[in-house]
Amino acid sequence: DAGITQSPRYKITETGRQVTLMCHQTWSHSYMFWYRQDLGHGLRLIYYSAAADITDKGEVPDGYVVSRSKTENFPLTLESATRSQTSVYFCASRAPGLRTKFFGPGTRLTVL
Amino acid sequence: TQLLEQSPQFLSIQEGENLTVYCNSSSVFSSLQWYRQEPGEGPVLLVTVVTGGEVKKLKRLTFQFGDARKDSSLHITAAQPGDTGLYLCAGKTGANNLFFGTGTRLTVIP
């Protein structure tokens, strides 16, 4: 399907486990982003990538790892999940020079 | 951290009423965006304002960027149940620095 997709849509895991959230876009947008959305905080940027093999930290990167080996994929890994990482995670992409950012449907992650 | 305060946090109104949502900050932004988010979905961009004092209209929605580019407002005329959702403002300070407000959850009662 065309667009931006995230998987899984829902995930429950335990403290200390490694979790990877997937993001895939079909537009070949060079920019991709990961946000988390929490009550009282709005959306906060975790990491972003300007192109394949180029990533940079956002506002709240601690406890997260990203990679971008292919333009269309931007996985987010929680190496050792903590309860504070319970959140809804959104991936987004945009083309360079344009202001419109397209968001995926989100992944609701619960860390027990 | 660029703090963007939105008010009110929650708003419940009757169909046909008018409303205004505010987005305020002490920071200056190069541009400001408004998004609408429905349950279980990601935010969808409604508008981008760039120039201080700029006003943009999208059907019954009117967006204004403050003269000093620190604040913005969203006015909805004759609200419809389809306007129900979470409205987010987001201010941009650099190439990839987009800071989101905490959102206003609007419910329009038929």
XYZ file of N, CA and C in Angstrom:
666
model
N 0.837 -1.189 0.000
C 0.000 0.000 0.000
C 0.876 1.245 0.000
N 0.440 2.267 -0.678
C 1.178 3.506 -0.725
C 1.006 4.254 0.578
N 2.026 5.079 0.923
C 1.908 5.895 2.117
C 2.944 5.525 3.153
N 2.615 5.779 4.400
C 3.522 5.502 5.499
C 2.833 4.562 6.470
N 3.492 3.467 6.778
C 2.904 2.454 7.641
C 3.813 2.171 8.824
N 3.196 1.736 9.916
C 3.930 1.387 11.114
C 3.497 0.003 11.582
N 4.463 -0.732 12.134
C 4.114 -2.026 12.702
C 5.015 -2.324 13.891
N 4.490 -3.018 14.908
C 3.081 -3.371 15.033
C 2.248 -2.149 15.406
N 0.949 -2.237 15.384
C 0.107 -1.130 15.820
C -0.014 -1.109 17.335
N 0.057 -2.278 17.951
C -0.009 -2.398 19.404
C 1.060 -3.392 19.860
N 1.694 -3.060 20.981
C 2.741 -3.947 21.510
C 2.762 -3.836 23.025
N 2.777 -4.986 23.688
C 2.959 -5.029 25.126
C 4.242 -5.792 25.380
N 5.117 -5.236 26.196
C 6.374 -5.889 26.504
C 6.703 -5.693 27.982
N 7.793 -6.301 28.401
C 8.179 -6.202 29.800
C 9.444 -5.366 29.950
N 9.610 -4.802 31.113
C 10.807 -4.022 31.427
C 12.059 -4.830 31.135
N 13.014 -4.208 30.458
C 14.291 -4.853 30.169
C 14.362 -5.525 28.812
N 13.234 -5.735 28.175
C 13.242 -6.409 26.866
C 13.576 -5.422 25.754
N 14.111 -5.966 24.667
C 14.376 -5.148 23.488
C 13.142 -5.176 22.587
N 12.799 -3.996 22.081
C 11.630 -3.875 21.212
C 12.014 -3.042 19.993
N 11.572 -3.464 18.822
C 11.810 -2.668 17.617
C 10.481 -2.314 16.972
N 10.301 -1.035 16.731
C 9.126 -0.527 16.035
C 9.527 -0.212 14.600
N 8.675 -0.643 13.670
C 9.017 -0.488 12.258
C 8.247 0.664 11.622
N 8.895 1.314 10.666
C 8.265 2.380 9.903
C 8.686 2.237 8.449
N 7.713 2.277 7.559
C 7.980 2.106 6.128
C 7.184 3.137 5.340
N 7.877 3.835 4.391
C 7.171 4.791 3.532
C 7.501 4.509 2.066
N 6.507 4.764 1.235
C 6.623 4.401 -0.184
C 6.873 5.604 -1.088
N 7.035 6.799 -0.484
C 7.210 7.999 -1.305
C 8.663 8.311 -1.648
N 9.601 7.551 -1.070
C 11.032 7.858 -1.210
C 11.387 9.220 -0.600
N 10.637 9.643 0.417
C 10.981 10.868 1.126
C 12.340 10.699 1.788
N 13.178 11.734 1.689
C 14.512 11.601 2.289
C 14.466 11.762 3.806
N 13.536 12.592 4.293
C 13.469 12.834 5.726
C 12.477 11.891 6.391
N 12.910 11.316 7.530
C 12.011 10.511 8.350
C 12.226 10.860 9.809
N 11.162 10.710 10.597
C 11.165 11.165 11.980
C 10.478 10.145 12.880
N 10.904 10.110 14.135
C 10.189 9.367 15.170
C 9.799 10.324 16.288
N 8.507 10.283 16.651
C 7.983 11.064 17.755
C 7.339 10.127 18.765
N 7.251 10.586 20.007
C 6.417 9.927 20.984
C 5.376 10.932 21.462
N 4.178 10.429 21.745
C 3.080 11.297 22.182
C 2.597 10.836 23.535
N 2.667 11.736 24.512
C 2.261 11.463 25.876
C 1.353 12.578 26.357
N 0.391 12.209 27.211
C -0.505 13.213 27.777
C 0.301 14.273 28.497
N -0.023 15.513 28.238
C 0.653 16.615 28.910
C 1.949 17.047 28.272
N 2.414 16.274 27.283
C 3.678 16.627 26.622
C 3.526 16.852 25.128
N 2.439 16.476 24.573
C 2.303 16.592 23.131
C 3.226 15.620 22.435
N 3.622 15.943 21.234
C 4.528 15.098 20.459
C 5.953 15.593 20.658
N 6.859 14.683 20.959
C 8.261 15.047 21.145
C 9.129 14.221 20.208
N 10.082 14.901 19.591
C 10.946 14.263 18.598
C 12.003 13.407 19.280
N 12.121 12.153 18.841
C 13.108 11.231 19.416
C 14.376 11.237 18.567
N 14.218 10.914 17.307
C 15.308 10.897 16.332
C 14.757 11.292 14.974
N 15.654 11.755 14.108
C 15.266 11.971 12.738
C 16.413 11.585 11.822
N 16.074 11.471 10.540
C 17.064 11.066 9.547
C 16.859 11.896 8.289
N 17.942 12.467 7.795
C 17.866 13.298 6.589
C 18.033 12.478 5.313
N 18.585 11.281 5.450
C 18.805 10.414 4.284
C 19.296 9.073 4.816
N 19.413 8.110 3.928
C 19.934 6.804 4.329
C 21.312 6.993 4.963
N 21.519 6.304 6.073
C 22.779 6.321 6.815
C 23.083 7.637 7.510
N 22.095 8.568 7.544
C 22.283 9.832 8.266
C 21.170 9.968 9.294
N 21.548 9.938 10.571
C 20.545 10.096 11.630
C 21.029 11.126 12.639
N 20.081 11.706 13.373
C 20.447 12.709 14.364
C 19.448 12.691 15.500
N 19.919 13.101 16.692
C 19.075 13.092 17.880
C 18.070 14.217 17.849
N 16.912 13.917 18.453
C 15.908 14.942 18.642
C 15.895 15.393 20.088
N 14.709 15.678 20.580
C 14.541 16.239 21.924
C 14.710 15.201 23.025
N 14.268 13.947 22.779
C 14.270 12.919 23.828
C 14.858 11.607 23.311
N 16.169 11.559 22.990
C 16.733 10.367 22.360
C 17.167 9.252 23.304
N 17.290 9.555 24.603
C 17.872 8.584 25.531
C 17.034 7.315 25.610
N 17.722 6.160 25.490
C 17.048 4.867 25.586
C 16.574 4.331 24.244
N 16.835 5.081 23.185
C 16.402 4.691 21.842
C 17.584 4.631 20.891
N 17.460 3.725 19.902
C 18.457 3.601 18.850
C 17.722 3.540 17.515
N 18.279 4.206 16.504
C 17.672 4.141 15.164
C 18.733 3.742 14.146
N 18.254 3.316 13.002
C 19.120 3.018 11.862
C 18.356 3.361 10.600
N 19.097 3.579 9.518
C 18.435 3.912 8.236
C 19.314 3.380 7.097
N 19.266 2.076 6.931
C 20.074 1.454 5.877
C 19.410 1.616 4.511
N 18.074 1.759 4.500
C 17.338 1.975 3.253
C 16.465 3.210 3.397
N 16.293 3.949 2.331
C 15.513 5.185 2.366
C 14.109 4.956 2.894
N 13.504 3.839 2.542
C 12.091 3.637 2.865
C 11.812 3.136 4.282
N 12.856 2.700 5.000
C 12.637 2.126 6.333
C 13.392 2.901 7.399
N 12.758 3.038 8.563
C 13.388 3.777 9.658
C 12.968 3.118 10.968
N 13.598 2.000 11.345
C 13.206 1.312 12.572
C 13.712 2.022 13.828
N 12.913 1.924 14.875
C 13.245 2.499 16.181
C 13.360 1.355 17.173
N 14.491 1.255 17.862
C 14.722 0.171 18.814
C 14.857 0.705 20.231
N 14.116 0.073 21.131
C 14.292 0.311 22.561
C 15.145 -0.846 23.050
N 16.391 -0.573 23.399
C 17.325 -1.667 23.687
C 16.988 -2.387 24.985
N 16.499 -1.644 25.972
C 16.089 -2.224 27.249
C 14.907 -1.404 27.745
N 13.712 -1.850 27.398
C 12.516 -1.041 27.618
C 12.292 -0.719 29.099
N 11.832 0.502 29.345
C 11.475 0.932 30.704
C 10.020 1.389 30.704
N 9.403 1.416 31.888
C 7.992 1.806 31.994
C 7.766 3.222 31.474
N 8.771 4.075 31.632
C 8.626 5.463 31.163
C 8.556 5.557 29.638
N 8.858 4.456 28.953
C 8.774 4.454 27.495
C 7.406 3.985 26.997
N 6.507 3.717 27.919
C 5.112 3.466 27.540
C 4.572 4.737 26.897
N 4.100 4.613 25.658
C 3.708 5.805 24.922
C 3.085 5.386 23.592
N 2.648 6.372 22.840
C 2.252 6.141 21.452
C 3.346 6.731 20.581
N 3.868 5.917 19.682
C 4.992 6.319 18.843
C 4.522 6.565 17.419
N 4.904 7.723 16.885
C 4.543 8.080 15.517
C 5.792 8.264 14.675
N 5.736 7.684 13.495
C 6.752 7.890 12.487
C 6.208 8.910 11.486
N 7.093 9.701 10.891
C 6.663 10.685 9.898
C 7.727 10.801 8.823
N 7.329 11.310 7.675
C 8.296 11.536 6.607
C 7.921 12.803 5.855
N 8.914 13.384 5.191
C 8.634 14.516 4.313
C 9.721 14.592 3.253
N 9.383 15.268 2.179
C 10.352 15.474 1.107
C 11.213 16.685 1.450
N 12.441 16.749 1.000
C 13.296 17.903 1.296
C 12.737 19.182 0.702
N 12.827 20.261 1.472
C 12.362 21.559 0.991
C 10.877 21.795 1.138
N 10.143 20.785 1.533
C 8.700 20.945 1.710
C 8.359 20.933 3.192
N 7.277 21.646 3.552
C 6.920 21.742 4.966
C 5.978 20.631 5.414
N 5.352 19.970 4.465
C 4.328 18.993 4.838
C 4.964 17.697 5.308
N 4.637 17.346 6.541
C 5.116 16.119 7.134
C 3.936 15.156 7.181
N 4.155 13.923 6.746
C 3.097 12.916 6.761
C 3.364 11.935 7.890
N 2.353 11.730 8.719
C 2.497 10.863 9.870
C 1.887 9.489 9.612
N 2.509 8.476 10.207
C 1.939 7.149 10.203
C 0.820 7.041 11.213
N 0.171 5.883 11.301
C -0.975 5.703 12.194
C -0.597 5.505 13.652
N 0.681 5.298 13.950
C 1.119 5.163 15.332
C 1.227 3.731 15.813
N 2.087 3.535 16.815
C 2.222 2.265 17.531
C 2.023 2.550 19.011
N 1.040 1.870 19.597
C 0.814 2.044 21.035
C 1.638 0.993 21.766
N 2.648 1.438 22.529
C 3.555 0.545 23.244
C 3.296 0.635 24.736
N 3.121 -0.517 25.350
C 2.974 -0.593 26.801
C 4.116 -1.432 27.361
N 4.840 -0.859 28.320
C 5.936 -1.565 28.977
C 5.510 -1.869 30.406
N 5.405 -3.161 30.713
C 4.924 -3.572 32.045
C 6.075 -3.719 33.036
N 14.259 23.558 25.481
C 12.953 23.101 25.003
C 12.069 24.298 24.708
N 11.476 24.323 23.526
C 10.572 25.398 23.150
C 9.183 25.024 23.639
N 8.628 25.769 24.602
C 7.357 25.416 25.184
C 6.226 26.094 24.446
N 5.307 25.288 23.954
C 4.128 25.796 23.269
C 2.908 25.434 24.101
N 2.240 26.430 24.641
C 1.060 26.205 25.460
C -0.193 26.379 24.618
N -1.060 25.403 24.688
C -2.328 25.530 23.977
C -3.461 25.666 24.982
N -4.430 26.495 24.638
C -5.594 26.656 25.503
C -6.843 26.836 24.655
N -7.976 26.333 25.139
C -8.062 25.473 26.316
C -7.556 24.071 26.003
N -7.375 23.267 27.045
C -6.961 21.877 26.834
C -8.118 21.060 26.308
N -9.307 21.319 26.842
C -10.515 20.609 26.431
C -11.601 21.632 26.124
N -12.385 21.334 25.098
C -13.461 22.229 24.715
C -14.619 21.395 24.182
N -15.781 21.591 24.776
C -16.970 20.873 24.337
C -18.038 21.905 24.005
N -18.481 21.912 22.770
C -19.450 22.924 22.338
C -20.566 22.286 21.530
N -21.642 23.058 21.351
C -22.766 22.592 20.548
C -22.515 22.882 19.068
N -23.051 22.041 18.240
C -22.980 22.255 16.786
C -23.500 23.647 16.438
N -22.776 24.337 15.573
C -23.185 25.671 15.133
C -22.513 26.806 15.884
N -21.902 26.509 17.005
C -21.209 27.550 17.776
C -19.848 27.857 17.151
N -19.330 29.019 17.522
C -17.981 29.412 17.103
C -17.011 29.158 18.254
N -15.734 28.970 17.920
C -14.736 28.749 18.951
C -13.370 29.231 18.476
N -12.517 29.516 19.457
C -11.135 29.896 19.153
C -10.202 29.109 20.057
N -9.152 28.589 19.458
C -8.115 27.852 20.177
C -6.823 28.641 20.072
N -6.072 28.696 21.167
C -4.872 29.530 21.200
C -3.610 28.684 21.382
N -2.535 29.213 20.812
C -1.228 28.552 20.885
C -0.214 29.650 21.212
N 0.417 29.572 22.380
C 1.289 30.650 22.832
C 2.665 30.144 23.229
N 3.660 30.987 23.009
C 5.024 30.645 23.378
C 5.810 31.923 23.641
N 6.916 31.767 24.350
C 7.830 32.896 24.534
C 8.914 32.877 23.461
N 8.906 31.845 22.628
C 9.903 31.701 21.571
C 9.369 32.217 20.240
N 10.287 32.640 19.410
C 9.945 33.086 18.062
C 10.122 31.917 17.105
N 9.149 31.728 16.238
C 9.201 30.617 15.295
C 9.289 31.125 13.863
N 10.010 30.390 13.043
C 10.104 30.755 11.631
C 8.807 30.409 10.898
N 8.102 29.424 11.395
C 6.790 29.084 10.847
C 6.013 28.327 11.915
N 4.725 28.254 11.728
C 3.893 27.550 12.680
C 2.854 26.745 11.909
N 2.646 25.530 12.369
C 1.701 24.647 11.704
C 0.580 24.258 12.660
N -0.577 23.977 12.082
C -1.695 23.415 12.832
C -2.022 22.047 12.242
N -2.208 21.090 13.145
C -2.563 19.729 12.768
C -3.881 19.349 13.449
N -4.557 18.374 12.836
C -5.727 17.770 13.456
C -5.483 16.265 13.541
N -5.774 15.699 14.712
C -5.530 14.277 14.920
C -6.810 13.608 15.412
N -7.155 12.512 14.764
C -8.326 11.737 15.186
C -7.837 10.509 15.949
N -8.692 9.935 16.799
C -8.281 8.774 17.612
C -7.741 7.638 16.752
N -6.596 7.090 17.167
C -6.023 5.959 16.463
C -5.298 6.313 15.177
N -5.118 7.610 14.931
C -4.440 8.030 13.701
C -3.350 9.035 14.019
N -2.481 9.267 13.028
C -1.462 10.283 13.194
C -2.001 11.666 12.875
N -1.292 12.712 13.283
C -1.725 14.087 12.976
C -1.710 14.338 11.478
N -2.634 15.160 11.033
C -2.710 15.552 9.621
C -2.566 17.063 9.544
N -1.663 17.520 8.694
C -1.404 18.956 8.574
C -2.611 19.688 7.992
N -3.002 20.782 8.665
C -4.085 21.632 8.169
C -3.520 22.847 7.431
N -2.539 23.503 8.043
C -2.041 24.746 7.466
C -0.655 25.065 8.011
N 0.097 25.833 7.243
C 1.372 26.388 7.689
C 1.308 27.901 7.520
N 1.650 28.637 8.568
C 1.744 30.092 8.479
C 3.192 30.486 8.696
N 3.626 31.476 7.927
C 5.048 31.805 7.899
C 5.328 33.262 8.294
N 4.478 34.148 7.863
C 4.730 35.579 8.051
C 3.968 36.100 9.268
N 4.627 36.953 10.080
C 3.951 37.560 11.219
C 2.701 38.298 10.781
N 1.580 38.040 11.455
C 0.319 38.677 11.106
C -0.461 37.958 10.023
N 0.106 36.910 9.478
C -0.543 36.193 8.370
C -1.849 35.546 8.817
N -2.827 35.615 7.950
C -4.121 34.971 8.179
C -4.400 34.028 7.015
N -4.757 32.792 7.345
C -5.124 31.838 6.299
C -6.479 31.250 6.628
N -7.266 31.035 5.579
C -8.598 30.453 5.775
C -8.696 29.124 5.048
N -9.334 28.182 5.737
C -9.565 26.863 5.168
C -11.019 26.540 5.468
N -11.899 26.898 4.520
C -13.349 26.752 4.696
C -13.789 27.484 5.951
N -14.245 26.806 6.975
C -14.740 27.458 8.193
C -13.634 27.685 9.221
N -12.403 27.337 8.901
C -11.288 27.485 9.829
C -10.440 28.684 9.421
N -10.138 29.545 10.388
C -9.289 30.703 10.156
C -8.086 30.615 11.082
N -6.905 30.674 10.509
C -5.657 30.573 11.260
C -4.941 31.919 11.204
N -4.413 32.342 12.350
C -3.665 33.596 12.374
C -2.332 33.391 13.082
N -1.289 33.947 12.530
C 0.046 33.931 13.126
C 0.260 35.285 13.763
N 0.718 35.316 15.006
C 0.919 36.571 15.692
C 1.971 37.443 15.022
N 1.857 38.741 15.227
C 2.783 39.688 14.594
C 4.234 39.378 14.940
N 4.472 38.961 16.187
C 5.834 38.673 16.643
C 6.235 37.226 16.382
N 5.385 36.477 15.739
C 5.627 35.064 15.404
C 5.895 34.214 16.647
N 5.199 34.556 17.766
C 5.326 33.758 18.982
C 4.021 33.037 19.310
N 2.939 33.396 18.640
C 1.654 32.812 18.999
C 0.774 32.678 17.763
N -0.278 31.901 17.927
C -1.181 31.663 16.820
C -2.564 31.327 17.371
N -3.551 31.508 16.529
C -4.907 31.136 16.921
C -5.604 30.420 15.784
N -6.548 29.581 16.160
C -7.386 28.857 15.210
C -8.821 29.148 15.570
N -9.566 29.716 14.644
C -10.968 30.044 14.876
C -11.825 29.181 13.969
N -12.817 28.527 14.554
C -13.740 27.714 13.770
C -15.124 28.351 13.840
N -15.695 28.590 12.701
C -17.035 29.184 12.604
C -18.067 28.081 12.389
N -19.167 28.171 13.114
C -20.266 27.205 12.950
C -19.758 25.761 12.999
N -19.214 25.392 14.147
C -18.582 24.076 14.292
C -19.545 22.939 13.948
N -18.982 21.913 13.346
C -19.719 20.720 12.949
C -19.179 19.509 13.718
N -19.979 18.457 13.903
C -19.467 17.258 14.592
C -18.203 16.697 13.937
N -18.063 16.874 12.641
C -16.871 16.412 11.928
C -15.607 17.167 12.299
N -15.759 18.286 13.020
C -14.588 19.049 13.473
C -14.001 18.452 14.742
N -14.695 17.523 15.352
C -14.212 16.891 16.577
C -12.847 16.257 16.360
N -11.940 16.513 17.312
C -10.602 15.942 17.201
C -9.627 16.664 18.111
N -8.383 16.267 18.030
C -7.305 16.910 18.792
C -6.580 17.862 17.857
N -6.532 19.129 18.217
C -5.870 20.143 17.405
C -4.518 20.460 18.029
N -3.484 20.338 17.218
C -2.115 20.546 17.669
C -1.473 21.683 16.897
N -0.799 22.568 17.624
C 0.030 23.546 16.928
C 1.485 23.086 17.045
N 2.299 23.500 16.109
C 3.709 23.106 16.102
C 4.532 24.242 15.531
N 5.528 24.668 16.280
C 6.367 25.768 15.838
C 7.731 25.282 15.388
N 8.217 25.893 14.337
C 9.508 25.482 13.771
C 10.567 26.542 14.059
N 11.735 26.090 14.564
C 12.817 27.033 14.843
C 14.033 26.808 13.966
N 14.190 25.628 13.438
C 15.349 25.337 12.609
C 14.937 24.407 11.494
N 15.919 23.853 10.799
C 15.605 23.010 9.644
C 14.726 21.820 10.024
N 15.050 21.203 11.160
C 14.275 20.029 11.551
C 13.761 20.112 12.973
N 13.718 21.301 13.539
C 13.233 21.472 14.907
C 11.786 21.935 14.887
N 10.879 20.983 15.007
C 9.449 21.278 15.056
C 8.949 20.876 16.428
N 8.480 21.866 17.210
C 8.032 21.617 18.575
C 6.516 21.690 18.634
N 5.922 20.648 19.196
C 4.469 20.554 19.254
C 3.922 21.066 20.574
N 2.747 21.659 20.504
C 1.997 22.013 21.688
C 1.326 20.781 22.272
N 0.698 20.950 23.425
C 0.089 19.821 24.124
C -1.298 19.489 23.583
N -1.849 20.358 22.774
C -3.096 20.019 22.104
C -4.348 20.541 22.771
N -5.375 20.733 21.953
C -6.723 21.072 22.424
C -7.660 20.001 21.895
N -8.336 19.349 22.823
C -9.281 18.297 22.408
C -10.668 18.911 22.285
N -11.146 18.947 21.053
C -12.444 19.564 20.757
C -13.506 18.503 20.529
N -14.636 18.686 21.187
C -15.802 17.833 20.958
C -16.963 18.721 20.533
N -17.535 18.429 19.386
C -18.695 19.173 18.904
C -19.912 18.270 19.014
N -20.844 18.707 19.839
C -22.026 17.892 20.138
C -23.139 18.202 19.142
N -23.689 17.161 18.509
C -24.747 17.394 17.503
C -26.015 17.974 18.133
